[in-house]
mmCIF file of N, CA and C in Angstrom:
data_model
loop_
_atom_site.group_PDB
_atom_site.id
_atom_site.type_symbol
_atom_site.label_atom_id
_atom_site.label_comp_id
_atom_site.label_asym_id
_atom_site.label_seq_id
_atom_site.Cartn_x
_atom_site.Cartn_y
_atom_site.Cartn_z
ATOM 1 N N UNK A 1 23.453 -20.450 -20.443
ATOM 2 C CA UNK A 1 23.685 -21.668 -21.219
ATOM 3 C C UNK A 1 24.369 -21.288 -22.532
ATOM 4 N N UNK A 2 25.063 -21.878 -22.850
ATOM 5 C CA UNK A 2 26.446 -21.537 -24.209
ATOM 6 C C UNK A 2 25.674 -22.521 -24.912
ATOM 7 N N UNK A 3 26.047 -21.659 -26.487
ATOM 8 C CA UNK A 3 25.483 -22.597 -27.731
ATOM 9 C C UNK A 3 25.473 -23.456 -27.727
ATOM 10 N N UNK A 4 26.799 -24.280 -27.273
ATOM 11 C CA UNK A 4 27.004 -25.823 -27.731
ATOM 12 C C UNK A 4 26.128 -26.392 -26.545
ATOM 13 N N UNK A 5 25.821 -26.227 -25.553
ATOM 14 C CA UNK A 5 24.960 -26.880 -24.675
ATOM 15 C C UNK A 5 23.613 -26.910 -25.126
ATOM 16 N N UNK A 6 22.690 -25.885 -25.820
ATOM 17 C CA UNK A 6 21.991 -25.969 -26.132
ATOM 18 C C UNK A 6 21.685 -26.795 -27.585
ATOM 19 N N UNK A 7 22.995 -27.296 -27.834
ATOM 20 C CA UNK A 7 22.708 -27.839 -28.989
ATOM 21 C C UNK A 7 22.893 -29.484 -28.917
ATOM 22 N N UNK A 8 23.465 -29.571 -27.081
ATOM 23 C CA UNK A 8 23.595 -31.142 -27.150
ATOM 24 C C UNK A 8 22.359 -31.188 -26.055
ATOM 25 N N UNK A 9 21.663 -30.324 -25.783
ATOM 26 C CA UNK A 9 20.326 -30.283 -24.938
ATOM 27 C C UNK A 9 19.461 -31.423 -25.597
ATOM 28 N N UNK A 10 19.175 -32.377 -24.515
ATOM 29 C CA UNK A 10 18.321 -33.693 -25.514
ATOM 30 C C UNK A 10 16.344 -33.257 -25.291
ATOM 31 N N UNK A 11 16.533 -33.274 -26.658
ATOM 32 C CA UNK A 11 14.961 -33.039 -26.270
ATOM 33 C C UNK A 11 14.133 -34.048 -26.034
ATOM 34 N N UNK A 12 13.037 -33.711 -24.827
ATOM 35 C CA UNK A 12 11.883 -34.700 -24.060
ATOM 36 C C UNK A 12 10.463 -34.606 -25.067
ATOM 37 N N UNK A 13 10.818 -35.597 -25.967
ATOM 38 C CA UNK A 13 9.254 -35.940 -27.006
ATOM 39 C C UNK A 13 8.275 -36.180 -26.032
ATOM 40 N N UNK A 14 7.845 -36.817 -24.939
ATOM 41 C CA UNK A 14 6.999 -37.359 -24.609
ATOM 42 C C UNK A 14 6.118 -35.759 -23.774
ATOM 43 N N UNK A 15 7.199 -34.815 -23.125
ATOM 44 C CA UNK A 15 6.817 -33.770 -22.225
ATOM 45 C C UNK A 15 6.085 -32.811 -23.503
ATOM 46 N N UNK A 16 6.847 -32.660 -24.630
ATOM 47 C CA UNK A 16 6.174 -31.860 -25.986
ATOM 48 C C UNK A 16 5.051 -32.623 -26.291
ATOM 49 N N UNK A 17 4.335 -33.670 -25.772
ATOM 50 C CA UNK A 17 2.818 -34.225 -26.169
ATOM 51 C C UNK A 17 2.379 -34.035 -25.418
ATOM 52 N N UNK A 18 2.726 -33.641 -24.136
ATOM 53 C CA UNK A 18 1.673 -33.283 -23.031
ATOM 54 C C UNK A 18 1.815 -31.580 -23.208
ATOM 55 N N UNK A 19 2.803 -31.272 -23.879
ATOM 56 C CA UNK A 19 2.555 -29.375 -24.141
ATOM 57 C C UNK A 19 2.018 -29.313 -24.925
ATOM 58 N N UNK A 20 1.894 -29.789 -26.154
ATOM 59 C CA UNK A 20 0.974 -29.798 -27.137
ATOM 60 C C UNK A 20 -0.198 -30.186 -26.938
ATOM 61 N N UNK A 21 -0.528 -31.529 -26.581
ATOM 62 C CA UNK A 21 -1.916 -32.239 -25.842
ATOM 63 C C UNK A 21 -2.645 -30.805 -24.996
ATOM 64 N N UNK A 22 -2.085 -30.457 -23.903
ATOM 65 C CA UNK A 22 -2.234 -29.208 -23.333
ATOM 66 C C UNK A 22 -2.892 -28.411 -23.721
ATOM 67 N N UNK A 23 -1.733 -27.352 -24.581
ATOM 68 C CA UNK A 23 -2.687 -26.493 -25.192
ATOM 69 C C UNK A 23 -3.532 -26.539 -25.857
ATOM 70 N N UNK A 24 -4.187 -27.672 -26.718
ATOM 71 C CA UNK A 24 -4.817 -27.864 -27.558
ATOM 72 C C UNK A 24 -6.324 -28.248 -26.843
ATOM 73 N N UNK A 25 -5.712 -27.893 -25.188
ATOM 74 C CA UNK A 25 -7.288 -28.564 -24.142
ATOM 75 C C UNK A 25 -7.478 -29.814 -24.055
ATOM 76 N N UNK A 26 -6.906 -30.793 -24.930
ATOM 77 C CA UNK A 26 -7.468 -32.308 -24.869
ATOM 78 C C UNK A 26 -6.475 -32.840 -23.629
ATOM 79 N N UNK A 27 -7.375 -33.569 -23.477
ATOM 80 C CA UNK A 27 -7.294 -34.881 -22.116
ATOM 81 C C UNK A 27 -6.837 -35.520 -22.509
ATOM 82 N N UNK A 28 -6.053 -36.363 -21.584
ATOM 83 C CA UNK A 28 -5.302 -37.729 -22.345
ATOM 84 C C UNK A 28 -6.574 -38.854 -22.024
ATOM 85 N N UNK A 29 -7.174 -39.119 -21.844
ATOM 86 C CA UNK A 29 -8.179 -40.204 -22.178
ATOM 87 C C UNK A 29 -9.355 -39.720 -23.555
ATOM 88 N N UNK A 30 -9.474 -38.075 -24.086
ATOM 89 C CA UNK A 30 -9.353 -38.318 -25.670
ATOM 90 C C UNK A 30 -8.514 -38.925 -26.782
ATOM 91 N N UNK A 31 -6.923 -38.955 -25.887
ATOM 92 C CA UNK A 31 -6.166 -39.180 -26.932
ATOM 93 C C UNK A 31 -5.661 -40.304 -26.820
ATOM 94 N N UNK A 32 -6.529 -40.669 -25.918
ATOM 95 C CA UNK A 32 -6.352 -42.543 -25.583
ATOM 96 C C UNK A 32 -7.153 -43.252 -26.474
ATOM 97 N N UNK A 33 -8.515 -42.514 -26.785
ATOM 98 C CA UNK A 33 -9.365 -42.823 -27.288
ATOM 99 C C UNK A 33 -9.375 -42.832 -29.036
ATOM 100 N N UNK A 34 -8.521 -41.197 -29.338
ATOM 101 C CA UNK A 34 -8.312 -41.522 -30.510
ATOM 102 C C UNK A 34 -7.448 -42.398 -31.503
ATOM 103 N N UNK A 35 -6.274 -42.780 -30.391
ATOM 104 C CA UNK A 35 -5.387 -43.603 -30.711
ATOM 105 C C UNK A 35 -5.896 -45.294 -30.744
ATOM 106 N N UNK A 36 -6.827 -45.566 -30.058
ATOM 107 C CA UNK A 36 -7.080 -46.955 -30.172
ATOM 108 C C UNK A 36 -7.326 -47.852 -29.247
ATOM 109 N N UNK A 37 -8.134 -48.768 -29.308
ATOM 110 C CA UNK A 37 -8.290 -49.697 -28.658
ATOM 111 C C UNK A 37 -6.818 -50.294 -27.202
ATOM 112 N N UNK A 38 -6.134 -50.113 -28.011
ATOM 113 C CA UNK A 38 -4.613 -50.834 -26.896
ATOM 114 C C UNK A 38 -4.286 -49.366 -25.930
ATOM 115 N N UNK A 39 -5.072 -48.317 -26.589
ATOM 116 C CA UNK A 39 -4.549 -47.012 -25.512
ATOM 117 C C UNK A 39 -5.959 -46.624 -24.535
ATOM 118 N N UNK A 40 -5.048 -46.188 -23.154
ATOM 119 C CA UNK A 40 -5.633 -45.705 -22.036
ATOM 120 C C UNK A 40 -4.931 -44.308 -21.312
ATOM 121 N N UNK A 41 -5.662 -43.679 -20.619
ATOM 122 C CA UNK A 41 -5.436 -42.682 -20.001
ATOM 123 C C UNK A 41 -3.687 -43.172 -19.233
ATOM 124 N N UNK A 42 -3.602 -44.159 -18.589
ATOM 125 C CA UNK A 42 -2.603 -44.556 -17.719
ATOM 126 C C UNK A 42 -1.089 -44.482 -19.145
ATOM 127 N N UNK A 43 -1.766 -45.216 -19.876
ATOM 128 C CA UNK A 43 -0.708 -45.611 -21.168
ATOM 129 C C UNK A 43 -0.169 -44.200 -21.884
ATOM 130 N N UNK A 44 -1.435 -43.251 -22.023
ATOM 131 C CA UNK A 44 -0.775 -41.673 -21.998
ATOM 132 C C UNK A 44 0.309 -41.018 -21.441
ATOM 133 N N UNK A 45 -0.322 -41.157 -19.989
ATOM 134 C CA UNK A 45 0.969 -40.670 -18.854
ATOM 135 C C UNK A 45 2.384 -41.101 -18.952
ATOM 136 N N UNK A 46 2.423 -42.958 -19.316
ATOM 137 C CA UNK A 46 3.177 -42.933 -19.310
ATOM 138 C C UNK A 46 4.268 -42.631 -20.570
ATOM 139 N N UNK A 47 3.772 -42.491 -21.662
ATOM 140 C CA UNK A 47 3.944 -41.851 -22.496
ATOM 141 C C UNK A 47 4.785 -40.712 -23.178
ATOM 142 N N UNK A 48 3.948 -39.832 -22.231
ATOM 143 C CA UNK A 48 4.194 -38.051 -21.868
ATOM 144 C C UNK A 48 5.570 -38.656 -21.004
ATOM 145 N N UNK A 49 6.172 -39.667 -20.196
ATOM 146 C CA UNK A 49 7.476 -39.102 -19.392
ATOM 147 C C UNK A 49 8.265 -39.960 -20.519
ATOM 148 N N UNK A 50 8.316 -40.457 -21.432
ATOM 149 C CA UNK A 50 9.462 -40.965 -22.177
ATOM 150 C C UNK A 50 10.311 -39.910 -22.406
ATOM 151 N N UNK A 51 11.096 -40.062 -22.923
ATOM 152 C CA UNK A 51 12.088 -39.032 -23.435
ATOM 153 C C UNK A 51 12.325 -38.778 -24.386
ATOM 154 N N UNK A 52 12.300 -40.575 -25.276
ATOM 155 C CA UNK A 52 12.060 -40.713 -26.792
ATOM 156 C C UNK A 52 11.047 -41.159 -27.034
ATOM 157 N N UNK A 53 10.201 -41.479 -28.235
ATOM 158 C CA UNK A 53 8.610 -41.618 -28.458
ATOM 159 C C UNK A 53 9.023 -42.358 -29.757
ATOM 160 N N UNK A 54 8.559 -43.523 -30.188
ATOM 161 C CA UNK A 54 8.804 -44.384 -30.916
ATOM 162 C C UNK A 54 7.667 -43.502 -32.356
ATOM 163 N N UNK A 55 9.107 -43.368 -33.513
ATOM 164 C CA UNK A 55 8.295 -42.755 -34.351
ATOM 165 C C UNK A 55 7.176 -43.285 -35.408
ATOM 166 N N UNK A 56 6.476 -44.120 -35.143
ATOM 167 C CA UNK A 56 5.553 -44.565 -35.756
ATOM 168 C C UNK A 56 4.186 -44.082 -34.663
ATOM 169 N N UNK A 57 4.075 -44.125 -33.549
ATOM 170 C CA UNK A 57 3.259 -43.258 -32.332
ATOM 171 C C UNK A 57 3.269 -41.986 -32.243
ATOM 172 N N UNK A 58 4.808 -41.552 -32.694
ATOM 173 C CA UNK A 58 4.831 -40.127 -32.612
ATOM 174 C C UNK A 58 4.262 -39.604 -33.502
ATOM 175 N N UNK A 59 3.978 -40.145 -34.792
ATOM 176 C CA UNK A 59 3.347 -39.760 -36.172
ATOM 177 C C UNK A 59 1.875 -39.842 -35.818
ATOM 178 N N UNK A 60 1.404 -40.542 -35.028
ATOM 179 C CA UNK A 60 -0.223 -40.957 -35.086
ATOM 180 C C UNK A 60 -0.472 -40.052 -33.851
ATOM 181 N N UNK A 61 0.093 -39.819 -32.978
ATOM 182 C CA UNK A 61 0.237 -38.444 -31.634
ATOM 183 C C UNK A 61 -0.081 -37.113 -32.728
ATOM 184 N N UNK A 62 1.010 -36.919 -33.625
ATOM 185 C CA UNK A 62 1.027 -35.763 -34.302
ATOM 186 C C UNK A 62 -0.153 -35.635 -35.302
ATOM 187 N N UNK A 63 -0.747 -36.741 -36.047
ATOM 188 C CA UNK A 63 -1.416 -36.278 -36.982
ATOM 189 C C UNK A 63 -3.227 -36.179 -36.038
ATOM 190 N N UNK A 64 -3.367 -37.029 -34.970
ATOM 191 C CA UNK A 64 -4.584 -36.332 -34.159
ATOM 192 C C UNK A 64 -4.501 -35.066 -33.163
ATOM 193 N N UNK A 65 -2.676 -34.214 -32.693
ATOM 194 C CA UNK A 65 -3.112 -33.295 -32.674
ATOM 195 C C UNK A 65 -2.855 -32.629 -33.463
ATOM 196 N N UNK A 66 -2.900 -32.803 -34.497
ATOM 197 C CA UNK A 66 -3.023 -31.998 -35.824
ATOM 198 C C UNK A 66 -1.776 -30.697 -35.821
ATOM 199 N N UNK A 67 -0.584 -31.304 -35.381
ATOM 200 C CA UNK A 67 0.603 -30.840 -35.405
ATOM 201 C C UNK A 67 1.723 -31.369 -36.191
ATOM 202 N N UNK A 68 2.824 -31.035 -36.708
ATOM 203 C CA UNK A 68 4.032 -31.691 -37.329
ATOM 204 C C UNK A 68 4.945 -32.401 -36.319
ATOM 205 N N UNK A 69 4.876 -33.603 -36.653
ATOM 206 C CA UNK A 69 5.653 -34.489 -35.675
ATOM 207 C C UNK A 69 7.094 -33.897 -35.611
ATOM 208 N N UNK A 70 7.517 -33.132 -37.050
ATOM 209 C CA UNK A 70 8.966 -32.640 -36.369
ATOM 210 C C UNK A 70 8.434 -31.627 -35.145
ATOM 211 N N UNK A 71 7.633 -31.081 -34.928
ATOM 212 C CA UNK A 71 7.221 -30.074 -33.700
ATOM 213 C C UNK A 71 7.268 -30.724 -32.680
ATOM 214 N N UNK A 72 6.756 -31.991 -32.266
ATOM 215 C CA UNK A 72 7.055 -32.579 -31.159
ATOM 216 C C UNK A 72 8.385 -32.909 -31.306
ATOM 217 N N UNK A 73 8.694 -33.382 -32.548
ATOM 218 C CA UNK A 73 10.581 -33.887 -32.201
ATOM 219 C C UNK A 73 11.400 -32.799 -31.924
ATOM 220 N N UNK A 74 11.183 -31.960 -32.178
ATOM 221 C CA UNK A 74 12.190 -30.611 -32.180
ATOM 222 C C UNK A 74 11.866 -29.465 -31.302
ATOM 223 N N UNK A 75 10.590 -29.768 -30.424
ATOM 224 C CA UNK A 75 10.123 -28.312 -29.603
ATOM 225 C C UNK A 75 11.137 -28.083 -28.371
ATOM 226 N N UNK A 76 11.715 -27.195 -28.474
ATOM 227 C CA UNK A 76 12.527 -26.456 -26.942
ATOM 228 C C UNK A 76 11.865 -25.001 -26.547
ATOM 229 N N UNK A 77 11.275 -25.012 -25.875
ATOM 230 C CA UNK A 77 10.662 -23.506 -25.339
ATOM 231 C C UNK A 77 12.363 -22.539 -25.333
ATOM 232 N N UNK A 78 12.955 -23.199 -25.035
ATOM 233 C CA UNK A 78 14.429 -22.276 -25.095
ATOM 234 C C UNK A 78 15.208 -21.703 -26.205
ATOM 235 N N UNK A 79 15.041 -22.384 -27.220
ATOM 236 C CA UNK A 79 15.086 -22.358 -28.556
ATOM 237 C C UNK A 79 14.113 -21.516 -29.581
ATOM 238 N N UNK A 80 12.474 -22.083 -29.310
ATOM 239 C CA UNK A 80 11.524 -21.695 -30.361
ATOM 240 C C UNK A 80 11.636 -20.173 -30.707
ATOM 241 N N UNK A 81 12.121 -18.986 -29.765
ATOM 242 C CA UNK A 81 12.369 -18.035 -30.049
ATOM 243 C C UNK A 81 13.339 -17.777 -31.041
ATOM 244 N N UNK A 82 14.427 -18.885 -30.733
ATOM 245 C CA UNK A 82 15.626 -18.352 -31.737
ATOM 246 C C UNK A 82 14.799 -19.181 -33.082
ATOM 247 N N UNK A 83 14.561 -20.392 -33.449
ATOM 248 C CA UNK A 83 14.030 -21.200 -34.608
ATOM 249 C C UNK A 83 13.721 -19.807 -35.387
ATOM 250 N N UNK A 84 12.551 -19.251 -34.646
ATOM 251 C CA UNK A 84 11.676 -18.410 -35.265
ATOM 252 C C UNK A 84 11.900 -17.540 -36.099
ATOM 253 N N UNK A 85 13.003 -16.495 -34.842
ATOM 254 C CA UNK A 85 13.616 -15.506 -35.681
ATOM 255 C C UNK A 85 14.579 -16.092 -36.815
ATOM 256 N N UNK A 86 15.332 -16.932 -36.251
ATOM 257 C CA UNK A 86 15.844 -17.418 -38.003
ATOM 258 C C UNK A 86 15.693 -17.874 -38.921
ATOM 259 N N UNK A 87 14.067 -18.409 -38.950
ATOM 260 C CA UNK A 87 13.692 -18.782 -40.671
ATOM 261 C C UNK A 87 13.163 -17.698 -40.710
ATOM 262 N N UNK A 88 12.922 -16.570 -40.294
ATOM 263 C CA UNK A 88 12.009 -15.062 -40.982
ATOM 264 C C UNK A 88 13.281 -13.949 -40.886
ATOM 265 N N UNK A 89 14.592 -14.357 -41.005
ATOM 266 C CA UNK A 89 15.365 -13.497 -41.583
ATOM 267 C C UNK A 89 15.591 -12.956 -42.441
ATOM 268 N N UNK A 90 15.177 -11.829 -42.401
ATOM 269 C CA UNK A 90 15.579 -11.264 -43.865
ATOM 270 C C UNK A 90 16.566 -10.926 -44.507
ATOM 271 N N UNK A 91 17.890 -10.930 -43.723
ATOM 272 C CA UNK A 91 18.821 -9.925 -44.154
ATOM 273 C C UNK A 91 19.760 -11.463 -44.889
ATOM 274 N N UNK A 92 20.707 -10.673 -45.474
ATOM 275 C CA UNK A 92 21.824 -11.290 -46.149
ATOM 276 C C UNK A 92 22.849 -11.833 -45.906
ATOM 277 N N UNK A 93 23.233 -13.362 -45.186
ATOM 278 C CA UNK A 93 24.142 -13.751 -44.676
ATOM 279 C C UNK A 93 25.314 -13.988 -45.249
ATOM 280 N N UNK A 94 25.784 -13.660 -46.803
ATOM 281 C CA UNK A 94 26.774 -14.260 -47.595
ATOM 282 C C UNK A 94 28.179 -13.406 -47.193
ATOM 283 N N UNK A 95 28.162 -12.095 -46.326
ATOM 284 C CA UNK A 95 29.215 -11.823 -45.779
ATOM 285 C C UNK A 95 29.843 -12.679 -44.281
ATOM 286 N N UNK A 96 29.062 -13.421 -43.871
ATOM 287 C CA UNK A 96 29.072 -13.914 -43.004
ATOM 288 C C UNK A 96 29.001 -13.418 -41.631
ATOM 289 N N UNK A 97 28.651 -12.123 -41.479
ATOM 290 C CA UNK A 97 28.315 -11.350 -40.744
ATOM 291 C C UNK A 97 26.706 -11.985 -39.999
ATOM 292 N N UNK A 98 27.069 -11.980 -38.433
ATOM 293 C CA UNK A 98 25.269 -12.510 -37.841
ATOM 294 C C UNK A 98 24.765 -11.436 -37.250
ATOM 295 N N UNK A 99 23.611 -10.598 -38.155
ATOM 296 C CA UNK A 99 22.657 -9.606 -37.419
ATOM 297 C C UNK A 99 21.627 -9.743 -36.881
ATOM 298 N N UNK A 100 21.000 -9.062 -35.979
ATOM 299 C CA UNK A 100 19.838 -9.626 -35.257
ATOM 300 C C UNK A 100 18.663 -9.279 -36.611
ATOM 301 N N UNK A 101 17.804 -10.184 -36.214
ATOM 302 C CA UNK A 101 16.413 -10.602 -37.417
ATOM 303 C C UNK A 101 15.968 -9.324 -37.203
ATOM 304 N N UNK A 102 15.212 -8.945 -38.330
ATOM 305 C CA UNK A 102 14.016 -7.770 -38.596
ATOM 306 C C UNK A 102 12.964 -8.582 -39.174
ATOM 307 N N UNK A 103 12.098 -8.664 -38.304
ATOM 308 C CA UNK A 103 11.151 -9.736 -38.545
ATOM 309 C C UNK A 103 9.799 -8.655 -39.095
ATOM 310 N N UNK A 104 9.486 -8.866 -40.693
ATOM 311 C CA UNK A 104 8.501 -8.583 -41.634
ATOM 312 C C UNK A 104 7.462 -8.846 -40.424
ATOM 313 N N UNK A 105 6.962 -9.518 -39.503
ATOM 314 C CA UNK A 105 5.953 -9.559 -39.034
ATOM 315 C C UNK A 105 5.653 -9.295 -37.554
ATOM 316 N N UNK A 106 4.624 -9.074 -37.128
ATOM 317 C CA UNK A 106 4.749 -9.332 -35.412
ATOM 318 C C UNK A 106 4.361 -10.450 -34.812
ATOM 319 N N UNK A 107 5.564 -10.592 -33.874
ATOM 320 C CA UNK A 107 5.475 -12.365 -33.580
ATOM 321 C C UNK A 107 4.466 -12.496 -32.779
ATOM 322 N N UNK A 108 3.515 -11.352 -31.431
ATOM 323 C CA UNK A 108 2.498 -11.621 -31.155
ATOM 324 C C UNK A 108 1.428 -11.734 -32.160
ATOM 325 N N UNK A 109 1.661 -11.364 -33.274
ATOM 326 C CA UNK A 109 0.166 -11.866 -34.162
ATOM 327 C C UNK A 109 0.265 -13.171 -34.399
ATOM 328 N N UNK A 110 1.347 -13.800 -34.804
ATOM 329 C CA UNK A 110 1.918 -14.842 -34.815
ATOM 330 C C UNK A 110 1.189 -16.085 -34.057
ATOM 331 N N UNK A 111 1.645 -16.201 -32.690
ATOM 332 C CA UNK A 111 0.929 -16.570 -31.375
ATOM 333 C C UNK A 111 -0.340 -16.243 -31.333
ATOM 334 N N UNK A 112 -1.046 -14.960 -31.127
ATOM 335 C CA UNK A 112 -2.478 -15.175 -31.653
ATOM 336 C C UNK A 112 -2.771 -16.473 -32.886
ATOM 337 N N UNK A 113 -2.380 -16.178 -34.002
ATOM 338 C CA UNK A 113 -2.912 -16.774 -35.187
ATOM 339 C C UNK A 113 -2.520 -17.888 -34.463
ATOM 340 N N UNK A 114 -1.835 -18.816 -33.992
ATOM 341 C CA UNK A 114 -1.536 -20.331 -33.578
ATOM 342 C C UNK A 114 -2.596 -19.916 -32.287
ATOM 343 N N UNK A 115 -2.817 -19.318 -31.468
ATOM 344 C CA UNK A 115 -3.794 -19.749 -30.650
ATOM 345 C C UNK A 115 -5.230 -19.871 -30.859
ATOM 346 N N UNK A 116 -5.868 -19.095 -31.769
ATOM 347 C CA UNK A 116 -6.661 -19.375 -32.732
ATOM 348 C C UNK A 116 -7.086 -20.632 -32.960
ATOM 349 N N UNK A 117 -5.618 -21.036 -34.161
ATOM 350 C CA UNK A 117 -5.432 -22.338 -34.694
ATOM 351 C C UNK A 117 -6.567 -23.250 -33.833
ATOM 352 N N UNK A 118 -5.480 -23.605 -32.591
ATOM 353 C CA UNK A 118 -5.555 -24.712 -31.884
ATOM 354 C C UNK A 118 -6.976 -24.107 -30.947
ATOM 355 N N UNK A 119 -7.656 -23.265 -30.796
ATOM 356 C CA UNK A 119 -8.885 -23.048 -30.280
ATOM 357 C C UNK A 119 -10.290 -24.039 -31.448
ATOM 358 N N UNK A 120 -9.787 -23.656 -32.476
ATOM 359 C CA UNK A 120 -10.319 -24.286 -33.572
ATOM 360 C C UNK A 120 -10.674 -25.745 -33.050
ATOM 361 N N UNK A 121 -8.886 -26.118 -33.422
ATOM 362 C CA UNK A 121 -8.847 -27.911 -33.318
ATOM 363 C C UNK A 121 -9.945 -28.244 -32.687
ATOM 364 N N UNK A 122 -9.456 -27.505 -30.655
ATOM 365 C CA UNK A 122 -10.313 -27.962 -29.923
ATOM 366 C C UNK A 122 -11.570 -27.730 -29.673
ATOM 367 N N UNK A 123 -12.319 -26.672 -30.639
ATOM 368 C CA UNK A 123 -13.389 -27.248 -31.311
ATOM 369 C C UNK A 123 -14.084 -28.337 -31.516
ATOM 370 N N UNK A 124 -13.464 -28.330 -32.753
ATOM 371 C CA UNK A 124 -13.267 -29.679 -33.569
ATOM 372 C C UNK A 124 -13.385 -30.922 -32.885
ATOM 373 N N UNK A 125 -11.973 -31.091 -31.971
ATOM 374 C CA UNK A 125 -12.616 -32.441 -31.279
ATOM 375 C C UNK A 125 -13.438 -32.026 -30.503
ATOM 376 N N UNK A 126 -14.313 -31.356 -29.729
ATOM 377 C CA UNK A 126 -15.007 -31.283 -29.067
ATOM 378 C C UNK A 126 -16.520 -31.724 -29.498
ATOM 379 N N UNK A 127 -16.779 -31.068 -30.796
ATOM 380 C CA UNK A 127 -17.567 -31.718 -31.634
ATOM 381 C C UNK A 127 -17.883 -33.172 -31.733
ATOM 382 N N UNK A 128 -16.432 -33.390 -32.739
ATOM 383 C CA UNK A 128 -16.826 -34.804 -32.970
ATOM 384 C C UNK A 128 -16.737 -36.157 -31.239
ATOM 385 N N UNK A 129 -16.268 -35.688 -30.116
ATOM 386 C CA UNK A 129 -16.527 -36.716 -29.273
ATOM 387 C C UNK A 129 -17.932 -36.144 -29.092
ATOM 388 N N UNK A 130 -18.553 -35.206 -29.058
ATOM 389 C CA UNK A 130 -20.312 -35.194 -28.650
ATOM 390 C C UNK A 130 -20.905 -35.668 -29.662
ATOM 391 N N UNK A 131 -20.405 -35.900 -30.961
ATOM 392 C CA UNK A 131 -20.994 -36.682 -32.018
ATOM 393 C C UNK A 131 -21.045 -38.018 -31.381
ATOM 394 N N UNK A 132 -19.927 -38.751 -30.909
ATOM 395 C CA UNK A 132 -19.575 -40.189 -30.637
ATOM 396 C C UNK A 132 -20.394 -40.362 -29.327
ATOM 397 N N UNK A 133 -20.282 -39.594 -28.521
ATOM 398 C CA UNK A 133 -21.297 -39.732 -27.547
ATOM 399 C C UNK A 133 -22.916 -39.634 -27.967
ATOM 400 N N UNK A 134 -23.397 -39.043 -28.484
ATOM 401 C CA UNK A 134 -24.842 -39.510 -29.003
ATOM 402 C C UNK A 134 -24.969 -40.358 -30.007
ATOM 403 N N UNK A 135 -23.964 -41.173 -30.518
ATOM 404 C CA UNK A 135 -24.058 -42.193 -31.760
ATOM 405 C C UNK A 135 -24.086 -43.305 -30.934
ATOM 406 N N UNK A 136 -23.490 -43.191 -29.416
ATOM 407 C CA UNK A 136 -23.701 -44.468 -28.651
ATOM 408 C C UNK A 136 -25.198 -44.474 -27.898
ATOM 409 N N UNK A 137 -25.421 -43.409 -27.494
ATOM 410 C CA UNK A 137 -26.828 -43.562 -26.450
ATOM 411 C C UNK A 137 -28.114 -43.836 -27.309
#
């Protein structure tokens, strides 16, 4: 795939809430639940196949999984490698010369520390729905 294809590559918001939703372990009938009364497991699904995600949903998607909605707007598994290495570039682009990154860090610690993260989250909600479940019985 050549640059410019990857750059008119349209990204699928709805498939990045079910990768995100995903890893984070939650079900879409939690996130039916956290979203509200008008949402259901079915209303999820269909959801996850949009292509575009209306950004006022996409904001309330992002802030219960406790991700940056540009992350759902902008995630390409094909890409995130390159994103990466190029905001942790170190070197000096003003010759205009493009060298490969020397990345100050290791990107598997990286991935650990985000898997971590999101082990946390899902924690977290795990918690508070067994809270909500004994606040009802």
């Amino acid at each position: 795939m050549s640059y410019t294809d990857m750059q008119n590559k349209k990204i699928h918001q709805g498939r990045n809430i079910k990768r995100f939703r995903e890893m984070l372990g939650i079900k879409q009938e939690a996130l039916a639940f956290e979203l509200g009364d008008d949402w259901n497991q079915k209303k999820i699904s269909l959801l996850e196949q949009k292509e575009t995600v209306e950004s006022d949903i996409l904001a309330q998607v992002a802030q219960i999984l406790k991700v940056p909605a540009e992350a759902i707007e902008n995630f390409d598994e094909e890409q995130a490698v390159n994103i990466i290495s190029n905001t942790f570039n170190t070197h000096d682009h003003s010759n205009g010369v493009n060298v490969q990154p020397t990345f100050t860090f290791n990107p598997l610690d990286k991935m650990v520390e985000l898997y971590e993260r999101m082990l946390q989250q899902q924690k977290e909600m795990i918690d508070k729905l067994e809270r909500l479940i004994e606040k009802e019985q």
